Amino acid sequence: MTSTAFGPAELLHLLKARTSSAQPSPITHVENLPARAGRTAPWPDWAAADLVSALTAHGIKSPWEHQATAATMAHSGTHVVIATGTGSGKSLAYQLPALTALLNDPRATALYVSPTKALAADQLRAVARLNLSGVRPATYDGDTSREEREWIRQHSRLILTNPDMLHHAMLPGHSRWASFLRRLTYVVIDECHAYRGVFGSHVSHAIRRLRRTAARYGGTPTFVLASATSGDPADAASRLTGLPVTAVTEDASPRGAMTFALWEPPLQPAPADLNHIPSQPTSSPAADGAVPLAELDEVELPQVRRSALRETADLLTDAVTAGTRTLAFIRSRRGAEVVATIARRQLDEAVPGLGDRVAAYRAGYLREDRRQIERALLSGELLALASTNALELGVDLVGLDAVLICGYPGTRASLWQQAGRAGRAGGEALAVLIARDDPLDTYLVHHPSAVFGRPVEATVLDPTNPYVLGPQLCCAASEAPLTQADLELFGGEPARAAVEGLTASGALRRRPSGWYWTHPGRPDVDLRGAGGAPVSVVEASTGRLLGTVDQGSSHMMLHTGAVYLHQGVSFVVDDLDLDDAIALVHQEEPDWSTHARDVTDVSVLGVRSRVDAGPVSLFLGDVEVTSQVVSYQRRRIGSGEVIDTKPLDLPVRDLRTVAVWFTITPDALTTAGVEPPDVPGALHAAEHAAIGLLPLIATCDRWDIGGLSTANHADTGAPTVFVYDGHPGGAGFAERAYATATDWLSATREAIAACTCETGCPSCVQSPKCGNGNNPLHKPAAVQVLDAVLTALTTTGAPALDTQALDTPTT
Ligand SMILES: [Zn+2]
Ligand SMILES: [Zn+2]
């Protein structure tokens, strides 16, 4: 191994040197995290001797304390979740009890479930190399051939699979799995923090179906879950499995010291080409304001921050020049390629040939390619990688000096996972978070306590979402008739209500012995379904499928005339056929971008919970969101000049979901200093920033949520800001926002106030997915609104909100 000449502090100083001294330092905070010594434990005396000797032969001399604790709990039959940091060896915690069980009882079986095929493949390698007799581990996924499947069902005692296979193959065909399920002793759910939102809610029911089906054959497995560090992992694991789960969270693995810097690229005047705002909202509901189209103007971007990609490429260049082994995390594949390309070019300019020591790395690469890159990095032949978060799952890279994180990865759990890649045994490491032009990133680099002073966020999922529960109950009924007792397993009262509804609609039939699925074929349920079939984007001249867009976003992104970007290549949509869920496009590089406009309305269906705080009220409830994409603008790339506005004829879409909203009286707004003409802009700006900050407290993405603000809403009769889950039935995000409203809105207020721009920028109140062209927006008045709301909520002592009480919808 080569070794860098620089420690983390020197390296950070060197990176900063690029910034001109006339500008404020890009480093907003430096956190020094001390080293931690590891604590080992003896091998548990119940562990199978063959297993212990195989593990010892592979270099594991003894387990860390947390591994031994979790393993022993699982061995004694306690359902356990181990939630510790990257590289803390969570695998051993389930390998010990599960493999011991398989060695002690030659008929016992175990099931391992991971969110990705790649991770299952890595786990298979780890177990296979132990060469334990009679275990016959095998992966079972979409690539497994029919013959292999047959062999696996009959002979494998450790099957590694994913939730989709469980849902689509194993559970519907359970009779063929009878002997495997009868002897099922352990179920391992790896990377369980990945199961969040609607997907997580579906998976939680697939797991309940697995429990029910196994029980029918006599299997009562113990569950062992592994999670990245997460807030309240026991609660999340219980929601996921429906079982009482005990958490092991104290990480006893050793860690080197780390210097962690927060970095904000400097503001600079907007070059003309940055006025081109990408026309593609990447998903979900966009619209967020009921403003007449006639009022809409062109957006001005007087100042923007230097792009985080560009900044990351420069830092990577400097780090490599200094001989530092560095990994840069970039959110998109294309971004990773761009960073690698810029860094390579800059390095070659400095020292010809040096550029060859930087590579891009992403999930789509073949395993052989990935292994080769890992080896090259280990040997020092490669000094740096620009990667998507492909590394988070199942790839082993050690011995890095520095990690650059381009843009907040969405959760503190991911942030720590990425930062945890830096540091070699006993050595010191540097991590740098480079803020993107986004309110959440801005907030974080100015509020280090939000990064370093808090536990990671709780994983949010909602098994009672009726849009998940209904279809999942149909799946369960198609596997075996549902009994009264089953309804407890699937959630009690909400499940009873759902079954009644399904019976009334004819989906299920009531018989004395239970509820039956009486239709030919199985229910068509997609675990990752966002409602409706995704729209295929097809090149008309060649028939080539370019990609898919979820139905919710298709009206915004794929309307006739829309410019659609695919891997940097520009296409124009000729026709959007909603009946066949297909958009035909042709390749074209027009000198304009397109910006869809929509009209959205929210009506309140019911209030689940409310807080009255004088002039301010806060609500959680069920809403119906109707939206219609009505027109689009073509804007000249470069100048942003509006060429024309074209009407569109697209149907209205309805979304029944859950929202959090607040109202404030007009008098209170006036008292707060917000003049009546500024009210719409103030509410709209507050709404954008609030959406941008919600991921701080819930494990969601800003694309998962939508909003609407209005100076007078028909149902509330007051100035109102709504923020709603962008998924039918809700995904738990609005509920979380309601429960932590003061934290959430305080952070929103701080993010706006901390931004040094004058009238609003993408770092504070502008939104990349605004259905109203970011107009009107009033940045200073947004702060005044939020101040007034927060004062009211805190002085009336908004009660400590009890999320448990919110589980049952009142509809
Ligand atoms: Zn700003
Ligand atoms: Zn907006």
CSV table of N, CA, C and O in Angstrom, one decimal, residues 154-209:
chain,number,residue,atom,x,y,z
A,154,GLN,N,-35.3,-28.2,-3.5
A,154,GLN,CA,-35.2,-29.5,-2.9
A,154,GLN,C,-34.0,-29.7,-2.0
A,154,GLN,O,-34.0,-30.4,-1.0
A,155,HIS,N,-32.9,-29.0,-2.3
A,155,HIS,CA,-31.6,-29.3,-1.6
A,155,HIS,C,-31.0,-28.1,-0.8
A,155,HIS,O,-30.3,-28.4,0.2
A,156,SER,N,-31.2,-26.9,-1.2
A,156,SER,CA,-30.5,-25.8,-0.5
A,156,SER,C,-31.1,-25.6,0.9
A,156,SER,O,-32.4,-25.7,1.0
A,157,ARG,N,-30.3,-25.4,1.9
A,157,ARG,CA,-30.8,-25.1,3.2
A,157,ARG,C,-30.6,-23.7,3.6
A,157,ARG,O,-31.0,-23.2,4.7
A,158,LEU,N,-29.9,-22.9,2.8
A,158,LEU,CA,-29.7,-21.5,3.0
A,158,LEU,C,-30.0,-20.8,1.7
A,158,LEU,O,-29.2,-20.9,0.8
A,159,ILE,N,-31.2,-20.2,1.6
A,159,ILE,CA,-31.5,-19.5,0.3
A,159,ILE,C,-31.4,-18.0,0.5
A,159,ILE,O,-31.9,-17.4,1.4
A,160,LEU,N,-30.7,-17.4,-0.5
A,160,LEU,CA,-30.5,-16.0,-0.4
A,160,LEU,C,-31.4,-15.3,-1.5
A,160,LEU,O,-31.2,-15.7,-2.7
A,161,THR,N,-32.3,-14.5,-1.2
A,161,THR,CA,-33.2,-14.0,-2.2
A,161,THR,C,-33.5,-12.5,-1.9
A,161,THR,O,-32.8,-11.8,-1.1
A,162,ASN,N,-34.5,-12.0,-2.6
A,162,ASN,CA,-34.9,-10.6,-2.4
A,162,ASN,C,-36.5,-10.5,-2.2
A,162,ASN,O,-37.2,-11.5,-2.5
A,163,PRO,N,-37.0,-9.4,-1.7
A,163,PRO,CA,-38.4,-9.3,-1.4
A,163,PRO,C,-39.3,-9.6,-2.7
A,163,PRO,O,-40.4,-10.1,-2.5
A,164,ASP,N,-38.8,-9.2,-3.8
A,164,ASP,CA,-39.6,-9.4,-5.0
A,164,ASP,C,-39.8,-10.8,-5.3
A,164,ASP,O,-40.9,-11.3,-5.7
A,165,MET,N,-38.8,-11.6,-5.1
A,165,MET,CA,-38.9,-13.1,-5.4
A,165,MET,C,-39.8,-13.7,-4.3
A,165,MET,O,-40.6,-14.6,-4.6
A,166,LEU,N,-39.7,-13.2,-3.1
A,166,LEU,CA,-40.5,-13.7,-2.1
A,166,LEU,C,-42.0,-13.5,-2.4
A,166,LEU,O,-42.8,-14.4,-2.4
A,167,HIS,N,-42.3,-12.3,-2.9
A,167,HIS,CA,-43.6,-11.9,-3.2
A,167,HIS,C,-44.2,-12.5,-4.5
A,167,HIS,O,-45.3,-13.0,-4.5
A,168,HIS,N,-43.3,-12.6,-5.5
A,168,HIS,CA,-43.8,-13.0,-6.8
A,168,HIS,C,-43.7,-14.6,-7.0
A,168,HIS,O,-44.4,-15.1,-7.8
A,169,ALA,N,-42.7,-15.2,-6.4
A,169,ALA,CA,-42.4,-16.6,-6.6
A,169,ALA,C,-42.7,-17.5,-5.4
A,169,ALA,O,-43.5,-18.4,-5.5
A,170,MET,N,-42.0,-17.2,-4.3
A,170,MET,CA,-42.0,-18.2,-3.2
A,170,MET,C,-43.4,-18.3,-2.6
A,170,MET,O,-43.9,-19.4,-2.4
A,171,LEU,N,-43.9,-17.2,-2.3
A,171,LEU,CA,-45.2,-17.2,-1.5
A,171,LEU,C,-46.4,-17.7,-2.4
A,171,LEU,O,-47.1,-18.6,-1.9
A,172,PRO,N,-46.5,-17.2,-3.6
A,172,PRO,CA,-47.6,-17.8,-4.4
A,172,PRO,C,-47.4,-19.3,-4.7
A,172,PRO,O,-48.4,-20.0,-4.8
A,173,GLY,N,-46.2,-19.8,-4.8
A,173,GLY,CA,-46.0,-21.2,-5.1
A,173,GLY,C,-45.6,-22.0,-3.8
A,173,GLY,O,-44.8,-22.9,-3.8
A,174,HIS,N,-46.2,-21.6,-2.7
A,174,HIS,CA,-45.7,-22.1,-1.4
A,174,HIS,C,-45.8,-23.6,-1.2
A,174,HIS,O,-45.0,-24.2,-0.5
A,175,SER,N,-46.8,-24.2,-1.9
A,175,SER,CA,-46.9,-25.6,-1.7
A,175,SER,C,-45.6,-26.4,-2.2
A,175,SER,O,-45.2,-27.4,-1.6
A,176,ARG,N,-45.0,-25.8,-3.2
A,176,ARG,CA,-43.7,-26.5,-3.6
A,176,ARG,C,-42.6,-26.2,-2.6
A,176,ARG,O,-41.5,-26.8,-2.6
A,177,TRP,N,-42.8,-25.2,-1.7
A,177,TRP,CA,-41.7,-24.9,-0.7
A,177,TRP,C,-42.1,-25.4,0.6
A,177,TRP,O,-41.4,-25.1,1.6
A,178,ALA,N,-43.1,-26.3,0.7
A,178,ALA,CA,-43.6,-26.8,2.0
A,178,ALA,C,-42.4,-27.3,2.9
A,178,ALA,O,-42.4,-26.9,4.1
A,179,SER,N,-41.6,-28.1,2.4
A,179,SER,CA,-40.6,-28.7,3.3
A,179,SER,C,-39.6,-27.7,3.7
A,179,SER,O,-39.1,-27.7,4.8
A,180,PHE,N,-39.2,-26.7,2.8
A,180,PHE,CA,-38.3,-25.7,3.2
A,180,PHE,C,-39.0,-24.8,4.3
A,180,PHE,O,-38.3,-24.5,5.3
A,181,LEU,N,-40.2,-24.4,4.1
A,181,LEU,CA,-40.9,-23.6,5.1
A,181,LEU,C,-41.2,-24.2,6.4
A,181,LEU,O,-41.1,-23.6,7.5
A,182,ARG,N,-41.4,-25.5,6.4
A,182,ARG,CA,-41.7,-26.3,7.6
A,182,ARG,C,-40.5,-26.2,8.5
A,182,ARG,O,-40.7,-26.2,9.8
A,183,ARG,N,-39.3,-26.2,8.0
A,183,ARG,CA,-38.1,-26.3,8.8
A,183,ARG,C,-37.4,-25.0,8.9
A,183,ARG,O,-36.2,-24.9,9.3
A,184,LEU,N,-38.1,-23.9,8.5
A,184,LEU,CA,-37.5,-22.6,8.5
A,184,LEU,C,-37.2,-22.2,10.0
A,184,LEU,O,-38.1,-22.0,10.8
A,185,THR,N,-35.9,-22.0,10.3
A,185,THR,CA,-35.5,-21.6,11.7
A,185,THR,C,-35.1,-20.2,11.8
A,185,THR,O,-35.4,-19.5,12.8
A,186,TYR,N,-34.5,-19.6,10.7
A,186,TYR,CA,-34.1,-18.2,10.8
A,186,TYR,C,-34.5,-17.5,9.5
A,186,TYR,O,-34.4,-18.1,8.4
A,187,VAL,N,-35.0,-16.3,9.6
A,187,VAL,CA,-35.1,-15.4,8.5
A,187,VAL,C,-34.3,-14.2,8.8
A,187,VAL,O,-34.4,-13.5,9.8
A,188,VAL,N,-33.4,-13.9,7.8
A,188,VAL,CA,-32.5,-12.7,8.0
A,188,VAL,C,-32.9,-11.7,7.0
A,188,VAL,O,-33.1,-11.9,5.8
A,189,ILE,N,-33.2,-10.5,7.5
A,189,ILE,CA,-33.6,-9.3,6.7
A,189,ILE,C,-32.4,-8.4,6.7
A,189,ILE,O,-32.2,-7.6,7.7
A,190,ASP,N,-31.6,-8.4,5.7
A,190,ASP,CA,-30.4,-7.5,5.6
A,190,ASP,C,-30.7,-6.1,5.1
A,190,ASP,O,-31.7,-6.0,4.3
A,191,GLU,N,-30.0,-5.1,5.5
A,191,GLU,CA,-30.2,-3.8,5.0
A,191,GLU,C,-31.6,-3.4,5.1
A,191,GLU,O,-32.2,-2.8,4.2
A,192,CYS,N,-32.2,-3.6,6.3
A,192,CYS,CA,-33.7,-3.5,6.4
A,192,CYS,C,-34.1,-2.0,6.4
A,192,CYS,O,-35.3,-1.7,6.2
A,193,HIS,N,-33.1,-1.1,6.6
A,193,HIS,CA,-33.5,0.4,6.5
A,193,HIS,C,-33.9,0.7,5.0
A,193,HIS,O,-34.4,1.8,4.8
A,194,ALA,N,-33.6,-0.2,4.1
A,194,ALA,CA,-34.0,0.1,2.7
A,194,ALA,C,-35.5,0.0,2.5
A,194,ALA,O,-36.0,0.5,1.5
A,195,TYR,N,-36.1,-0.6,3.4
A,195,TYR,CA,-37.6,-0.8,3.3
A,195,TYR,C,-38.3,0.3,3.9
A,195,TYR,O,-38.7,0.3,5.1
A,196,ARG,N,-38.6,1.4,3.2
A,196,ARG,CA,-39.2,2.5,3.7
A,196,ARG,C,-40.3,3.0,2.7
A,196,ARG,O,-40.3,2.5,1.6
A,197,GLY,N,-41.1,3.9,3.2
A,197,GLY,CA,-42.2,4.5,2.3
A,197,GLY,C,-43.1,3.4,1.8
A,197,GLY,O,-43.4,2.4,2.5
A,198,VAL,N,-43.7,3.6,0.6
A,198,VAL,CA,-44.6,2.6,0.1
A,198,VAL,C,-44.0,1.2,-0.1
A,198,VAL,O,-44.6,0.2,0.2
A,199,PHE,N,-42.8,1.2,-0.7
A,199,PHE,CA,-42.1,0.0,-0.9
A,199,PHE,C,-42.0,-0.8,0.4
A,199,PHE,O,-42.3,-2.0,0.5
A,200,GLY,N,-41.5,-0.1,1.5
A,200,GLY,CA,-41.3,-0.7,2.8
A,200,GLY,C,-42.7,-1.2,3.3
A,200,GLY,O,-42.7,-2.3,3.9
A,201,SER,N,-43.7,-0.5,3.1
A,201,SER,CA,-45.0,-0.9,3.6
A,201,SER,C,-45.4,-2.2,2.9
A,201,SER,O,-46.0,-3.2,3.5
A,202,HIS,N,-45.2,-2.3,1.6
A,202,HIS,CA,-45.5,-3.6,0.8
A,202,HIS,C,-44.6,-4.7,1.4
A,202,HIS,O,-45.1,-5.8,1.6
A,203,VAL,N,-43.3,-4.4,1.6
A,203,VAL,CA,-42.4,-5.5,2.1
A,203,VAL,C,-42.9,-6.0,3.4
A,203,VAL,O,-42.8,-7.2,3.7
A,204,SER,N,-43.4,-5.0,4.3
A,204,SER,CA,-43.8,-5.5,5.6
A,204,SER,C,-44.9,-6.5,5.5
A,204,SER,O,-45.0,-7.4,6.3
A,205,HIS,N,-45.8,-6.4,4.5
A,205,HIS,CA,-46.8,-7.3,4.3
A,205,HIS,C,-46.3,-8.6,3.7
A,205,HIS,O,-46.8,-9.7,4.0
A,206,ALA,N,-45.4,-8.5,2.8
A,206,ALA,CA,-44.8,-9.8,2.3
A,206,ALA,C,-44.2,-10.6,3.4
A,206,ALA,O,-44.3,-11.8,3.4
A,207,ILE,N,-43.6,-9.9,4.4
A,207,ILE,CA,-43.0,-10.6,5.5
A,207,ILE,C,-44.1,-11.2,6.4
A,207,ILE,O,-43.9,-12.4,6.8
A,208,ARG,N,-45.2,-10.5,6.6
A,208,ARG,CA,-46.3,-11.1,7.3
A,208,ARG,C,-46.8,-12.3,6.6
A,208,ARG,O,-47.2,-13.3,7.2
A,209,ARG,N,-46.9,-12.2,5.3
A,209,ARG,CA,-47.4,-13.4,4.5
A,209,ARG,C,-46.4,-14.5,4.6
A,209,ARG,O,-46.9,-15.7,4.7
